[in-house]
Short mmCIF file of C-alpha atoms and ligand atoms in Angstrom, two decimals:
data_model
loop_
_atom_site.label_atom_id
_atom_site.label_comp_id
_atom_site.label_asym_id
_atom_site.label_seq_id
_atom_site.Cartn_x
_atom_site.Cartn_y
_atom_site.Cartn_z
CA UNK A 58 126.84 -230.99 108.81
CA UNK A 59 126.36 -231.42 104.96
CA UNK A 60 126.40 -235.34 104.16
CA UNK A 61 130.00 -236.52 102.72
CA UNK A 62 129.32 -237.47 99.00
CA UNK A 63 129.22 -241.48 97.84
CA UNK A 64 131.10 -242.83 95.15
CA UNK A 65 130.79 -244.33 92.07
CA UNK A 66 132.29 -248.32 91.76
CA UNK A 67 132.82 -249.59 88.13
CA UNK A 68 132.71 -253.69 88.96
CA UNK A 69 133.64 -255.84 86.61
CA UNK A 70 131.84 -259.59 86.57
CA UNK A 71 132.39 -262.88 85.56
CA UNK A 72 131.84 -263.61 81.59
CA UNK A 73 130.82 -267.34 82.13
CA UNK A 74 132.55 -268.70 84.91
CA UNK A 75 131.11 -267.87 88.03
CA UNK A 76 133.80 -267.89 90.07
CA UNK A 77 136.21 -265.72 88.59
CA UNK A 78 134.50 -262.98 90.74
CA UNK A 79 136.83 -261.37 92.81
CA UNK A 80 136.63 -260.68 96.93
CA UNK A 81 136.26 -256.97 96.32
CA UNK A 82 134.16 -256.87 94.10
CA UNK A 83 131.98 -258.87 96.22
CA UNK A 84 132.36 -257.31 99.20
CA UNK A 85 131.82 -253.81 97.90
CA UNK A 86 128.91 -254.76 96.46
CA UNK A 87 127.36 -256.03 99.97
CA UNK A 88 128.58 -252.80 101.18
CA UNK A 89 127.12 -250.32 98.44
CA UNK A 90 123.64 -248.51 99.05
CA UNK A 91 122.83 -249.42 95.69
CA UNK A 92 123.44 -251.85 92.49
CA UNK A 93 122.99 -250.30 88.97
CA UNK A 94 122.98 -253.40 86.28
CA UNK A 95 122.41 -253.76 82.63
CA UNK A 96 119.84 -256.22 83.20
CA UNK A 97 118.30 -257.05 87.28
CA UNK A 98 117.12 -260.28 86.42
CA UNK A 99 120.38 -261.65 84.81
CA UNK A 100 122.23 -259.88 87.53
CA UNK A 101 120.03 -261.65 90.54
CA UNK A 102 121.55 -264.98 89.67
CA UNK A 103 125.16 -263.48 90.41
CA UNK A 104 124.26 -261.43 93.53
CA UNK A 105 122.27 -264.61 94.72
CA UNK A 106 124.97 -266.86 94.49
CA UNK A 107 127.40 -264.55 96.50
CA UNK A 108 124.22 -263.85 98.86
CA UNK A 109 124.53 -259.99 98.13
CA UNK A 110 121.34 -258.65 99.12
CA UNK A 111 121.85 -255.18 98.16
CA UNK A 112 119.14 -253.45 96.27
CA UNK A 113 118.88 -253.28 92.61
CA UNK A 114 117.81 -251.18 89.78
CA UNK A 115 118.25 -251.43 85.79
CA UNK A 116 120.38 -249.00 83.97
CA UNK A 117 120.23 -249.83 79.81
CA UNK A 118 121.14 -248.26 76.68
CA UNK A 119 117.02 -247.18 76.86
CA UNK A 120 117.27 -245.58 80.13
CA UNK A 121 120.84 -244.55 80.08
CA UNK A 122 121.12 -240.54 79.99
CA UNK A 123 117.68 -240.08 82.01
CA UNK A 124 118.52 -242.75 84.62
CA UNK A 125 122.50 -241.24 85.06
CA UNK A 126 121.27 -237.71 85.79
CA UNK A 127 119.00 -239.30 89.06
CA UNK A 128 121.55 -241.41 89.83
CA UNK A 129 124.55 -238.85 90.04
CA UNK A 130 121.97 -236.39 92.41
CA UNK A 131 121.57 -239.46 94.53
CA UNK A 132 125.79 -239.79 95.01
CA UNK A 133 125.88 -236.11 95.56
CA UNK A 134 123.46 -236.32 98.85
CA UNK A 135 126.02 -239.29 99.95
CA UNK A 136 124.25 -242.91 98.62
CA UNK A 137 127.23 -245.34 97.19
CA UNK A 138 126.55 -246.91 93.94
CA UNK A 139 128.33 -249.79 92.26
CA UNK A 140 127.65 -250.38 88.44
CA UNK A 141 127.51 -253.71 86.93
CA UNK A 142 126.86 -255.39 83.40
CA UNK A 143 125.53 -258.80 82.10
CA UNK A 144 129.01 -259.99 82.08
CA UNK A 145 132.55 -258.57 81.89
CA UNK A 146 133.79 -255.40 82.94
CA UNK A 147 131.33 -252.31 82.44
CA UNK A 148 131.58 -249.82 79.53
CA UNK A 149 133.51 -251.89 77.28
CA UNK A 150 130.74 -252.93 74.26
CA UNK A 151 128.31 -252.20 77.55
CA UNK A 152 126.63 -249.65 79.20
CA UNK A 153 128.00 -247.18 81.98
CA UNK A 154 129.64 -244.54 79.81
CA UNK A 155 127.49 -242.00 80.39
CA UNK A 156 127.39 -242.25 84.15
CA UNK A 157 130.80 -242.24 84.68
CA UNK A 158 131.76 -238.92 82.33
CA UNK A 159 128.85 -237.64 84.58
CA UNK A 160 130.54 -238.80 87.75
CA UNK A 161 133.76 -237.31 86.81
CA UNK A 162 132.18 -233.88 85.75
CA UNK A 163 130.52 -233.75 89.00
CA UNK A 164 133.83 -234.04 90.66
CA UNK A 165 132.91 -237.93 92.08
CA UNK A 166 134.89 -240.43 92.75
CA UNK A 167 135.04 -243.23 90.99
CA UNK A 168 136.79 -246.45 91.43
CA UNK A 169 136.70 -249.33 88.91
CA UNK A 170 137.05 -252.74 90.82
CA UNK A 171 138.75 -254.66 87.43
CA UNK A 172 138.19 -258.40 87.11
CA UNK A 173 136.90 -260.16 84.02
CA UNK A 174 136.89 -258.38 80.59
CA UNK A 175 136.04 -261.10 77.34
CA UNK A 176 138.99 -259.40 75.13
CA UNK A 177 141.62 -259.25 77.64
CA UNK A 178 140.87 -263.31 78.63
CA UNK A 179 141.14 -264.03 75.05
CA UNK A 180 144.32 -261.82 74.29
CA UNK A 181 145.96 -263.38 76.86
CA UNK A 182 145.65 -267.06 75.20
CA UNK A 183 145.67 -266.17 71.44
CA UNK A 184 149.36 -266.61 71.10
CA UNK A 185 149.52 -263.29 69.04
CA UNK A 186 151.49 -260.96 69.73
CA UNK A 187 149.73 -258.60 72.23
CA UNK A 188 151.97 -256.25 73.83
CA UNK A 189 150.11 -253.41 71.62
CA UNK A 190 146.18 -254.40 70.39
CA UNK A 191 143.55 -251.93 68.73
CA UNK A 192 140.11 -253.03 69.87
CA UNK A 193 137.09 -252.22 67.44
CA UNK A 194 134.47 -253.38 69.67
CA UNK A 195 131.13 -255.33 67.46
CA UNK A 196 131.39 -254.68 63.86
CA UNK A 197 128.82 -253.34 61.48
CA UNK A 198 125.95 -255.69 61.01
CA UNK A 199 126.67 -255.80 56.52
CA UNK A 200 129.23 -257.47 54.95
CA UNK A 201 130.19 -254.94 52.72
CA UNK A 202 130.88 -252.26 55.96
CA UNK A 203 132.96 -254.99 57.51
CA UNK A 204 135.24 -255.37 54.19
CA UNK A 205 135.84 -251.64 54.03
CA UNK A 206 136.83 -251.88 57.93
CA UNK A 207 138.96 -254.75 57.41
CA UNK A 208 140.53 -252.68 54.47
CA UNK A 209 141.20 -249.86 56.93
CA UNK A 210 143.14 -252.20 59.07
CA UNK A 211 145.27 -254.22 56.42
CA UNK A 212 148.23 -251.89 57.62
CA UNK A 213 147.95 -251.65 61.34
CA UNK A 214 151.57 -252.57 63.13
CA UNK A 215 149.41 -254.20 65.74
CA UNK A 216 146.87 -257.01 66.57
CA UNK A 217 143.25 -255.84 65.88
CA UNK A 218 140.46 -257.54 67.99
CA UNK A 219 136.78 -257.49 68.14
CA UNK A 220 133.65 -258.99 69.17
CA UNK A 221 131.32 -261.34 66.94
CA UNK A 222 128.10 -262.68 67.60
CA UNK A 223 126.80 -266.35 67.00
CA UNK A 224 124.41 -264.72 64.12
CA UNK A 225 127.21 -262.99 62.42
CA UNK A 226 130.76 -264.96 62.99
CA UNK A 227 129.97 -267.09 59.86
CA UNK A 228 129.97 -264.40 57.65
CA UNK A 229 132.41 -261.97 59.34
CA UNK A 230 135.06 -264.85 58.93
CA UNK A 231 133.99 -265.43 55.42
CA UNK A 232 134.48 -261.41 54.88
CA UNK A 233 137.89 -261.41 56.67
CA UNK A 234 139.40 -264.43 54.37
CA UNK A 235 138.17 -261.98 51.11
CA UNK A 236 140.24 -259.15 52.67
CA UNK A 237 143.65 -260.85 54.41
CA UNK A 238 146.10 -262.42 52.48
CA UNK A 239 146.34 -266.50 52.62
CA UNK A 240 148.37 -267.61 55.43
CA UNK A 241 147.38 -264.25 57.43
CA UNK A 242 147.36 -265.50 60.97
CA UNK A 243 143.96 -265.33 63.22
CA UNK A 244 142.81 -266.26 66.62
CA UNK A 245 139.58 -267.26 67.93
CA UNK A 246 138.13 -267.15 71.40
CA UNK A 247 135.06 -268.85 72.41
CA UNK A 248 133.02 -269.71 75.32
CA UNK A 249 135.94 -268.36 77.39
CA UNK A 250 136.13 -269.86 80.47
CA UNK A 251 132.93 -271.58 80.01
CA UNK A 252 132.28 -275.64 78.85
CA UNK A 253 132.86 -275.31 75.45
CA UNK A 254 135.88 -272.61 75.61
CA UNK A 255 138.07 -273.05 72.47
CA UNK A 256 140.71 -271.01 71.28
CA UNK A 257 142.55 -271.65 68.38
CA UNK A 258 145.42 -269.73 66.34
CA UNK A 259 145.17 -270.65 62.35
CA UNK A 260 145.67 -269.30 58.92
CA UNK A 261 142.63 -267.30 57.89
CA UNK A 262 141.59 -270.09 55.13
CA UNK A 263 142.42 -273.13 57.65
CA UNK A 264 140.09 -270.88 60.18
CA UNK A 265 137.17 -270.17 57.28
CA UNK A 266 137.42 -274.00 57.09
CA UNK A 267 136.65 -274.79 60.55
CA UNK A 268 133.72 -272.35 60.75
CA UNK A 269 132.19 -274.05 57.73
CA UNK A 270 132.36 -277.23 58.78
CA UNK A 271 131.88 -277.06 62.16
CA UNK A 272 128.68 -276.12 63.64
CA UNK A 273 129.90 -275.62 67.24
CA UNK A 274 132.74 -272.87 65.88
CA UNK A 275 129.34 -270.73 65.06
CA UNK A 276 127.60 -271.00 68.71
CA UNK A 277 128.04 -269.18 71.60
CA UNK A 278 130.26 -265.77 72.30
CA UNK A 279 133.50 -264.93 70.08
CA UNK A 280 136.30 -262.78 70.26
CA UNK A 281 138.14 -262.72 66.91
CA UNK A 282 141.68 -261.20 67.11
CA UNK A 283 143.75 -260.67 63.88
CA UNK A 284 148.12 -260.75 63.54
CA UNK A 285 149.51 -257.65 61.88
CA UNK A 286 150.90 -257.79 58.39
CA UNK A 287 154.45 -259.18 59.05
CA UNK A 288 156.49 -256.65 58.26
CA UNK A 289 158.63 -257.08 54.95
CA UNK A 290 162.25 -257.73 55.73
CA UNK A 291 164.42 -256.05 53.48
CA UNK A 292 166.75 -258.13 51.77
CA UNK A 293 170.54 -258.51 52.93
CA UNK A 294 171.69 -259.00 49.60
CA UNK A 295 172.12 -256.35 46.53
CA UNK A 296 169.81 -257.16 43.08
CA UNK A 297 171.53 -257.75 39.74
CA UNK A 298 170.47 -254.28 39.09
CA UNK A 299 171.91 -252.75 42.26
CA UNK A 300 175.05 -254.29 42.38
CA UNK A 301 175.73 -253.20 38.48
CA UNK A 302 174.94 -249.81 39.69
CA UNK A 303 177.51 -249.70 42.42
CA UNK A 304 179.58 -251.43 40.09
CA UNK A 305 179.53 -248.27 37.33
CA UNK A 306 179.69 -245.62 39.95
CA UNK A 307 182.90 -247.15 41.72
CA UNK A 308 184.64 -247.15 38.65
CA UNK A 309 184.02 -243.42 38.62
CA UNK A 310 184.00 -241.97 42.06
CA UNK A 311 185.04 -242.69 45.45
CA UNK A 312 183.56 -245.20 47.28
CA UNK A 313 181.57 -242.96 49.85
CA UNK A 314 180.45 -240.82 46.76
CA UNK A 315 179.62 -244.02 45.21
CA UNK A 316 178.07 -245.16 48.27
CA UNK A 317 175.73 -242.41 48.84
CA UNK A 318 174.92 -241.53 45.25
CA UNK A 319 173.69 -245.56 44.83
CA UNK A 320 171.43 -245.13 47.87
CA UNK A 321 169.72 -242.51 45.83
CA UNK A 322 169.46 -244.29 42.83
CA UNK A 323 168.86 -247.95 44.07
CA UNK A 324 167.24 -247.07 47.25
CA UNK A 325 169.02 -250.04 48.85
CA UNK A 326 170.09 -249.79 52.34
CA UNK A 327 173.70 -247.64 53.13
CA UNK A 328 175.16 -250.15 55.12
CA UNK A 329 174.67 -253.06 52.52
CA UNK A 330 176.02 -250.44 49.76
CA UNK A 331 178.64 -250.05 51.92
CA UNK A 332 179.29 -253.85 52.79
CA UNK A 333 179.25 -254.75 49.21
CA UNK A 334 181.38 -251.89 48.14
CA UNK A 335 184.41 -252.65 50.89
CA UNK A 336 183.96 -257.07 48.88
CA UNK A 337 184.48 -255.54 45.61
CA UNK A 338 187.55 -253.52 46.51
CA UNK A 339 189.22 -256.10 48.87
CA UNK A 340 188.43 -258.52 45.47
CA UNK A 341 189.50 -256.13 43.18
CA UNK A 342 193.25 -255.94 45.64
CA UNK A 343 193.44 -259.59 45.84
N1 LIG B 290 131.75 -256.07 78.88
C1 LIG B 290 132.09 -257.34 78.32
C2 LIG B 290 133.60 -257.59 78.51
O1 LIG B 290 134.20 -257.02 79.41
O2 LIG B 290 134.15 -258.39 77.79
C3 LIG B 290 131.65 -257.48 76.89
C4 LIG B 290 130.20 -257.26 76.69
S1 LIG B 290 129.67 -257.39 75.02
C5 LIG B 290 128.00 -256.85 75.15
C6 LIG B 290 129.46 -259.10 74.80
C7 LIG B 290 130.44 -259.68 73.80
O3 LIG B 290 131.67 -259.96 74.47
C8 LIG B 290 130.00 -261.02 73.23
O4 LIG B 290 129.16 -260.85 72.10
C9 LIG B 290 131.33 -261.65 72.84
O5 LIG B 290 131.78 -261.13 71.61
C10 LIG B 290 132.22 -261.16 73.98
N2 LIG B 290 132.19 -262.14 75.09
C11 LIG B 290 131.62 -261.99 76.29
N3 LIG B 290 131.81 -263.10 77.03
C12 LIG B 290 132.52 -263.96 76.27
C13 LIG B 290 133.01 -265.27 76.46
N4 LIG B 290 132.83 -265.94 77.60
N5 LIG B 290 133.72 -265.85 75.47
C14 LIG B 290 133.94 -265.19 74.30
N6 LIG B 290 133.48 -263.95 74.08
C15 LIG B 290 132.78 -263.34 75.03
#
């Protein structure tokens, strides 16, 4: 009888606190035939520390392609094979992508065993509004690519979010203040769930501030996450122009002609036209 084939188990890990590792993902991982990580060495401490003794190999950006080709022959004759990464959940900024297209072509199954994931954690306690996000993953390493991004996402209706090193958050912040308007609200996550986690909600120049002055807002891991524009109200009352156009065209037509032609020409909204239009008459009666 032809072996039944393994699967494939996406499993995400903790991104600083150890414990936020979840009984799955544990479990399946003492019950895989083997471990795939980003790094074995960094990944020992985890499996240690949950005594999983399950083998281990090393699948990198290096090895990637080669390594996914083996590894999806190996499922096919039946061997189970969990993928982890240095921290988080697998694929997203980290390896595993081209495994798990692989998988999928090949008509495996794969399951993803969620948990910890840095941008999710740090959505979660920006106080932005996150109901709808865009997330750009690391930026380009020179300041001039990361103003022409920024540029690109002055108009997005949503909160944008990405991932900053130590090296670079200095500068990235410095390039975000040149591109947002003052008072543009930002959010910064760091060290989530680790000693030092802080995450603070600011203005853009109150947030430039604190990453100038203070040399602990430029260690460890960030997440940045930026507001959308707020969008521009439009305002409940007519301008001096607007209203002396309704004004003239009353005189001369009827007020839904009036009404509709001033919409054109103003390009105020109907229903304040209208609004205004119904004060003047009932002032006009009086
Ligand atoms: N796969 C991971 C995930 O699910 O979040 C992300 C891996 S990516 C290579 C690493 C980046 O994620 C860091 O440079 C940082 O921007 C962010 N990150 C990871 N852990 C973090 C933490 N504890 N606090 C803040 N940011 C973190």
């Amino acid at each position: 009888m032809p072996q039944a084939q393994g699967s494939l188990y996406v499993i995400a890990t903790p991104i600083g606190n150890l414990a936020d590792f979840s009984l799955r993902a544990i479990e399946t991982l003492k019950d895989v035939d083997l471990i795939c990580a980003e790094d074995t060495r960094h990944a020992r401490t985890l499996l240690q520390h949950y005594g999983i003794s399950t083998h281990c190999s090393s699948l990198h950006q290096h090895n990637e392609q080669h390594a996914s080709e083996g590894l999806i022959e190996k499922i096919k004759q039946g061997t189970s094979i969990a993928i982890i990464s240095d921290a988080g959940t697998p694929l997203i900024s980290d390896p595993g992508m081209p495994l798990v297209a692989l998988a999928h072509s090949a008509g495996i199954k794969v399951s993803p065993i969620p948990g910890a994931c840095a941008l999710i954690a740090a959505l979660s306690a920006s106080g932005l509004a996150v109901s709808n996000f865009s997330f750009l993953g690391f930026l380009p390493r020179t300041s001039s690519s990361r103003q022409t991004l920024f540029k690109e996402q002055l108009n997005t209706p949503h909160t944008w979010v990405f991932y900053e090193s130590c090296h670079r958050i200095a500068a990235c912040i410095e390039d975000l203040s040149c591109i947002l308007p003052a008072g543009h609200e930002v959010s910064i996550a760091r060290e989530i769930t680790k000693l030092h986690e802080t995450i603070i909600k600011s203005s853009i120049e109150e947030m430039l501030l604190l990453v100038n002055e203070d040399s602990n807002m430029r260690r460890g891991e960030f997440v940045v996450m930026v507001s959308p524009k707020p969008i521009e109200k439009k305002p409940d009352t007519l301008n001096e122009q607007q209203l002396k156009t309704l004004k003239c065209l009353l005189k001369e037509c009827s007020m839904k002609t009036a009404v509709s032609l001033a919409v054109e020409i103003t390009g105020a909204r109907k229903k304040l036209l209208y609004q205004t239009a119904l004060e003047l008459s009932e002032h006009n009666q009086a």
